mmCIF file of C-alpha atoms in Angstrom:
data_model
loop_
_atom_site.group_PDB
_atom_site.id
_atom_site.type_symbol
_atom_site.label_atom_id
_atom_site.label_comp_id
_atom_site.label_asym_id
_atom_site.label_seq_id
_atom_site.Cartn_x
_atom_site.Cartn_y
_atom_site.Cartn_z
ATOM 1 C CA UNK A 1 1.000 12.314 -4.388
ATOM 2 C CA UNK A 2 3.981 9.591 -5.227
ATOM 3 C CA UNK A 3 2.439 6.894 -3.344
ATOM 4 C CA UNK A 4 -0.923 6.980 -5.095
ATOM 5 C CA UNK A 5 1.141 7.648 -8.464
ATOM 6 C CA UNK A 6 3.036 4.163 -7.332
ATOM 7 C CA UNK A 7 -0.291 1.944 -6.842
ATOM 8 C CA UNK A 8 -1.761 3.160 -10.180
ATOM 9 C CA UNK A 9 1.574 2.177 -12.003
ATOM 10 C CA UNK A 10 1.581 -0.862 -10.151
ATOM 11 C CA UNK A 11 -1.521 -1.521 -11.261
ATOM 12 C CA UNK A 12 -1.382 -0.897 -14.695
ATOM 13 C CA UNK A 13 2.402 -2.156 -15.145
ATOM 14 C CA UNK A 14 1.408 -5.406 -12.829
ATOM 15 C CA UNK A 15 -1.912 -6.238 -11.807
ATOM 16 C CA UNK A 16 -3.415 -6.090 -14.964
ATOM 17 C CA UNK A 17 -1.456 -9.150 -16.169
ATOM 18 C CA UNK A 18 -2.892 -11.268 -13.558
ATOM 19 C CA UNK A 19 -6.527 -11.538 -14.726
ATOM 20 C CA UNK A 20 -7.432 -14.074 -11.450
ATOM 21 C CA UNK A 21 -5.793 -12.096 -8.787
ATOM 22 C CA UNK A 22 -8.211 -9.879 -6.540
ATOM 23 C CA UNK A 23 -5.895 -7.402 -4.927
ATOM 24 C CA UNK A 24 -6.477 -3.799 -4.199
ATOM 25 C CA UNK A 25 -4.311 -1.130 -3.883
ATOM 26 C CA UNK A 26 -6.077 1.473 -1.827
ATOM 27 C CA UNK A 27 -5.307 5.136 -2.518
ATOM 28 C CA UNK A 28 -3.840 7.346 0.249
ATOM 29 C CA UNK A 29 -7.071 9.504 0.886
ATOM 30 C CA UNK A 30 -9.496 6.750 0.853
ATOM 31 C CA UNK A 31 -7.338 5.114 3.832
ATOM 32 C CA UNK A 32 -7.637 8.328 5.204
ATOM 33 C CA UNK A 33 -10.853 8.858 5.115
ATOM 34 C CA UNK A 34 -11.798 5.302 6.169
ATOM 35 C CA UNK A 35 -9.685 6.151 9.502
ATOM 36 C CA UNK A 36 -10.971 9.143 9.947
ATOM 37 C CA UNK A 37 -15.080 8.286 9.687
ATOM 38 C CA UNK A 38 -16.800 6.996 12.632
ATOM 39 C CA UNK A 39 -18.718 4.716 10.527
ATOM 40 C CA UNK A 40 -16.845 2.954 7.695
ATOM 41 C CA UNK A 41 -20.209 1.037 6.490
ATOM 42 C CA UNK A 42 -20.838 4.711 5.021
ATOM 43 C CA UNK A 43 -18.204 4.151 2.690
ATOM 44 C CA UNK A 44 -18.929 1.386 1.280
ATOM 45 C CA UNK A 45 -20.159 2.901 -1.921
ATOM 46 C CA UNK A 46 -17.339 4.921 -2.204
ATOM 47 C CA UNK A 47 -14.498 2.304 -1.826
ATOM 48 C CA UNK A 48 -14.036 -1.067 -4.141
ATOM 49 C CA UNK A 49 -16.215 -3.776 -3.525
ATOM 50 C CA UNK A 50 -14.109 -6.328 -1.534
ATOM 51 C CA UNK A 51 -16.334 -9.644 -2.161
ATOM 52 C CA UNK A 52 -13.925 -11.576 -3.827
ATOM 53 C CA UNK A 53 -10.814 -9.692 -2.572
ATOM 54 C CA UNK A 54 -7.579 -11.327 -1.740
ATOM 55 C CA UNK A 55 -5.631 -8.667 -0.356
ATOM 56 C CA UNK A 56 -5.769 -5.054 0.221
ATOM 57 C CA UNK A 57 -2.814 -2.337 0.646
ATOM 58 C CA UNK A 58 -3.563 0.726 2.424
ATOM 59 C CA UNK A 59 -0.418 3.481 2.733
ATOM 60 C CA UNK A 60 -1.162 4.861 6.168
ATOM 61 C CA UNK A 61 -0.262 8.736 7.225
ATOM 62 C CA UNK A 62 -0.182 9.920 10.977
ATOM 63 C CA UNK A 63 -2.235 12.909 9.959
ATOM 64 C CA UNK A 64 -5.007 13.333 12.755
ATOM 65 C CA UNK A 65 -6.385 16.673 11.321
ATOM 66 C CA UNK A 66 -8.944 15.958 8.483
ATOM 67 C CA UNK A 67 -8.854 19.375 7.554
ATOM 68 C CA UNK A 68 -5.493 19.317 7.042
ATOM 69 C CA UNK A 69 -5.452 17.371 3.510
ATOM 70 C CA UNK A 70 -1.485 16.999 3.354
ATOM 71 C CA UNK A 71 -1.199 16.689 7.184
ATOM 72 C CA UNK A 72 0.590 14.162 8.677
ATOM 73 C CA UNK A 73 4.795 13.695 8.472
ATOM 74 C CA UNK A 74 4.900 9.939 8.321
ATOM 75 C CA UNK A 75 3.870 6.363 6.127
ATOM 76 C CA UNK A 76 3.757 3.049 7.304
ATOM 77 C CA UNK A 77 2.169 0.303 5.045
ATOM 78 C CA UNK A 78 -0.790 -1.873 6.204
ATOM 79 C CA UNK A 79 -1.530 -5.242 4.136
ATOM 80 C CA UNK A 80 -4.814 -6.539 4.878
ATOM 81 C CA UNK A 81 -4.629 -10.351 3.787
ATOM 82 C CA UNK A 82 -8.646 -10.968 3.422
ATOM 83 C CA UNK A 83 -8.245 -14.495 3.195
ATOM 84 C CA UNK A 84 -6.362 -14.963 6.038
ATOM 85 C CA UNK A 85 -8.106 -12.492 7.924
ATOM 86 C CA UNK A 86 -4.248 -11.373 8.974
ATOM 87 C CA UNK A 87 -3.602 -7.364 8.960
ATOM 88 C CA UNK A 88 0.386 -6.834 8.649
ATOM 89 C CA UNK A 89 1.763 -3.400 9.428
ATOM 90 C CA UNK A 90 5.212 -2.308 8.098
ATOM 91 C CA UNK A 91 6.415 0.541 9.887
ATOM 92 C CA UNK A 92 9.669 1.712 8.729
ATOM 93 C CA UNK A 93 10.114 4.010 11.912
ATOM 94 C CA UNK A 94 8.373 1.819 14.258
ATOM 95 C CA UNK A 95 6.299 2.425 15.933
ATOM 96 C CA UNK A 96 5.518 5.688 14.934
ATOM 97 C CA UNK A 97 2.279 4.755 13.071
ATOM 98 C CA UNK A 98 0.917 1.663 15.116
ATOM 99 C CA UNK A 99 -1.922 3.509 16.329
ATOM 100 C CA UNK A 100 -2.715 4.397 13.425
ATOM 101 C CA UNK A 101 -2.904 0.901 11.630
ATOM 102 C CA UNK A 102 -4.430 -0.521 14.737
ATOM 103 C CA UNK A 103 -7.590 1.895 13.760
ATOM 104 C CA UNK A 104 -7.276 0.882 10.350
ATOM 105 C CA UNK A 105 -7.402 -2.609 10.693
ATOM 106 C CA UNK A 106 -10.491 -1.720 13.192
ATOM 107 C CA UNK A 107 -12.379 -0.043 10.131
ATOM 108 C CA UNK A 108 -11.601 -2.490 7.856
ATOM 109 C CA UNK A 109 -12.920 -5.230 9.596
ATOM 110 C CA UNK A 110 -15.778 -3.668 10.095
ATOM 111 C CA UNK A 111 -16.281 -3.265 6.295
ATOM 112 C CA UNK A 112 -15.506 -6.637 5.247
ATOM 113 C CA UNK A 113 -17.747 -7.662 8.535
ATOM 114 C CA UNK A 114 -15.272 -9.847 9.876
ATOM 115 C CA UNK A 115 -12.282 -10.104 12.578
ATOM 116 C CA UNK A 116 -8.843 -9.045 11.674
ATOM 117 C CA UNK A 117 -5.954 -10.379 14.221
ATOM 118 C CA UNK A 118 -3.681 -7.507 13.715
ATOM 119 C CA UNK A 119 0.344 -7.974 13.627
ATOM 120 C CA UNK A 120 3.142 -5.106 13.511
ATOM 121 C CA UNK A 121 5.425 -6.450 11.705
ATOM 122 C CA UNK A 122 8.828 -5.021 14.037
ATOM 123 C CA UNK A 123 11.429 -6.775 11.665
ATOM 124 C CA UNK A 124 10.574 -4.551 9.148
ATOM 125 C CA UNK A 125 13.353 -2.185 7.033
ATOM 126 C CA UNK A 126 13.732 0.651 9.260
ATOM 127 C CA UNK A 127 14.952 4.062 7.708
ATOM 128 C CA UNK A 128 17.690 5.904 8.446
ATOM 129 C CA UNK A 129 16.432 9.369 8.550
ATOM 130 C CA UNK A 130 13.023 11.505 8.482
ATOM 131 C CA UNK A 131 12.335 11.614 5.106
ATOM 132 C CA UNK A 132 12.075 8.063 3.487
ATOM 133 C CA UNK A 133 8.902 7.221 4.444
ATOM 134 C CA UNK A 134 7.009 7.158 1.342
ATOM 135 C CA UNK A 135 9.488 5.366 -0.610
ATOM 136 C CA UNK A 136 9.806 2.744 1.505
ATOM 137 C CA UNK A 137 6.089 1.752 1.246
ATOM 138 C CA UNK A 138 6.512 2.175 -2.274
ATOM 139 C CA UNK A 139 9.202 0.065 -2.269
ATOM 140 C CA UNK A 140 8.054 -2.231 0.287
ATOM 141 C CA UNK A 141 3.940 -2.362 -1.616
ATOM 142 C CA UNK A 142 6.187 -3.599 -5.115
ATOM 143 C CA UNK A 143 8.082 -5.988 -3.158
ATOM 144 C CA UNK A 144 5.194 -7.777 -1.270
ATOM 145 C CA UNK A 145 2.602 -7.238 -4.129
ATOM 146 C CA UNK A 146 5.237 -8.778 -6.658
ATOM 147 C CA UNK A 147 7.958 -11.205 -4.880
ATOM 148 C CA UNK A 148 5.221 -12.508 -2.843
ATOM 149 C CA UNK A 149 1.828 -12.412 -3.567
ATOM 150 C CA UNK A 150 1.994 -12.417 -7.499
ATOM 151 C CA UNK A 151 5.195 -14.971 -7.544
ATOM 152 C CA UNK A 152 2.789 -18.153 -6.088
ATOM 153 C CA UNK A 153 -0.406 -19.917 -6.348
ATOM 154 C CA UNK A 154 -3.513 -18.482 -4.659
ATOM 155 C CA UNK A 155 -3.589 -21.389 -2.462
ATOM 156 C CA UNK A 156 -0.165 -21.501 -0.919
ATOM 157 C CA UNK A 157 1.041 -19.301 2.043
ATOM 158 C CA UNK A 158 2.949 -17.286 1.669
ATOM 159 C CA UNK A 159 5.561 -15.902 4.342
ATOM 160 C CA UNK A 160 4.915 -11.703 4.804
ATOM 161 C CA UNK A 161 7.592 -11.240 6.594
ATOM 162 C CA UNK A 162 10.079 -8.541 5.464
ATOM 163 C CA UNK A 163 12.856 -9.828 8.055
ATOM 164 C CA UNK A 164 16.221 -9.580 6.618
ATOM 165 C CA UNK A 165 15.290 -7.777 4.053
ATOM 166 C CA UNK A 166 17.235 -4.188 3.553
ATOM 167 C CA UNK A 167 15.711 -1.248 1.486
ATOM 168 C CA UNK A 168 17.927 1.135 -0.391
ATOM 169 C CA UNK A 169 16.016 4.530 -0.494
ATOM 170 C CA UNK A 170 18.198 5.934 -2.913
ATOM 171 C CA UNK A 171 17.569 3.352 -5.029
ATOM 172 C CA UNK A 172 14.163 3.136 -4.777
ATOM 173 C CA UNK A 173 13.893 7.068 -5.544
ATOM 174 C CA UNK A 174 15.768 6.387 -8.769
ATOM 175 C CA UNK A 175 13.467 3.723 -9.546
ATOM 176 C CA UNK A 176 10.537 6.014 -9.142
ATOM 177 C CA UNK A 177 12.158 8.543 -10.667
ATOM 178 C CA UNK A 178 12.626 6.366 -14.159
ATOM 179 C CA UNK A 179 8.981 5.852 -14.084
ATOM 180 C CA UNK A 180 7.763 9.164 -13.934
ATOM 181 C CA UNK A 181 10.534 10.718 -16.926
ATOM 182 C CA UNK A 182 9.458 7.511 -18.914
ATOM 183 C CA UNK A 183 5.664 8.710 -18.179
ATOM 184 C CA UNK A 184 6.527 12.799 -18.884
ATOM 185 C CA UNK A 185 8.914 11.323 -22.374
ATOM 186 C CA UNK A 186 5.945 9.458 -23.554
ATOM 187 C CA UNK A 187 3.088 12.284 -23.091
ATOM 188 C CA UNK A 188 5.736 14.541 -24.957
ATOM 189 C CA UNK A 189 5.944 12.290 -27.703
ATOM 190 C CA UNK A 190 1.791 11.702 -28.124
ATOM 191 C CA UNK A 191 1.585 16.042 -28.084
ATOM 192 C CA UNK A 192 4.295 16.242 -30.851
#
């Protein structure tokens, strides 16, 4: 899966430069799974502890089936901002997943135990065909995580708005692309 290939690299490449900041990047099937469980308390063992987290990202699929593991046909991006007890949805084929992150951000509240005032973000990049889904919340999940919430101070606000901002899918496919032959060049060299 690209998009949990993308939050590992961002994590490794990014986060782990910023010793103070307390930002998850949920995986794909645990956003799943805490959409698709009745009782998201039951996952608490499963999922980071969120007691001193900032901000979470959770990639969100429109997969209903849960035995269907790569069900679903579209992403949307959901940032949770913990400390401002804000849930942002960036849907780049709105509204195709709002039901979806409307759920989430019900199941996440009830696993940090507090109230989430949910906002779909329609000013969002919107593609321009069926199939860019994923890179745009990879693209849009680096943008946010670095431009915004990594480029200030803890204590400022920060504006989450992705108004006027246009995403080249190409580009961001090329992007990804480099990553992954820099990963496959680099395992090649540690077998030789």
């Amino acid at each position: 899966m690209v998009i949990a290939f993308w939050e590992e690299w961002l994590e490794r490449e990014y986060l782990t430069q910023y010793k103070h900041a307390h930002i998850v990047l949920l995986r794909p099937s645990m956003s799943f799974m805490l959409i698709q469980t009745d009782n998201p308390l039951t996952l608490k063992e499963a999922l980071p502890n969120f007691n001193r987290t900032s901000h979470i990202f959770l990639p969100l699929n429109d997969n209903r089936n849960p035995s269907i593991a790569e069900g679903g046909s579209h992403w949307s991006l959901l940032l949770v901002s913990v400390v401002d007890s804000v849930a942002f949805h960036y849907d780049s084929l709105a509204p195709s997943n709002r039901e979806e992150a409307v759920l989430a951000t019900k199941k996440i509240s009830e696993l940090l135990g507090k109230p989430l005032r949910f906002m779909d973000l329609g000013e969002s990049p919107q593609q321009e065909n069926s199939s860019d889904c994923g890179v745009f919340v990879c693209v849009q999940m680096k943008h946010l995580l670095l431009r915004r919430l990594l480029a200030v101070d803890s204590r400022v606000k920060v504006s989450m708005s992705m108004g006027g901002k246009s995403i080249d899918a190409r580009a961001g496919r090329k992007e990804m692309l480099k990553v992954i032959e820099r990963f496959r060049k680099e395992g090649e060299r540690r077998r030789s």
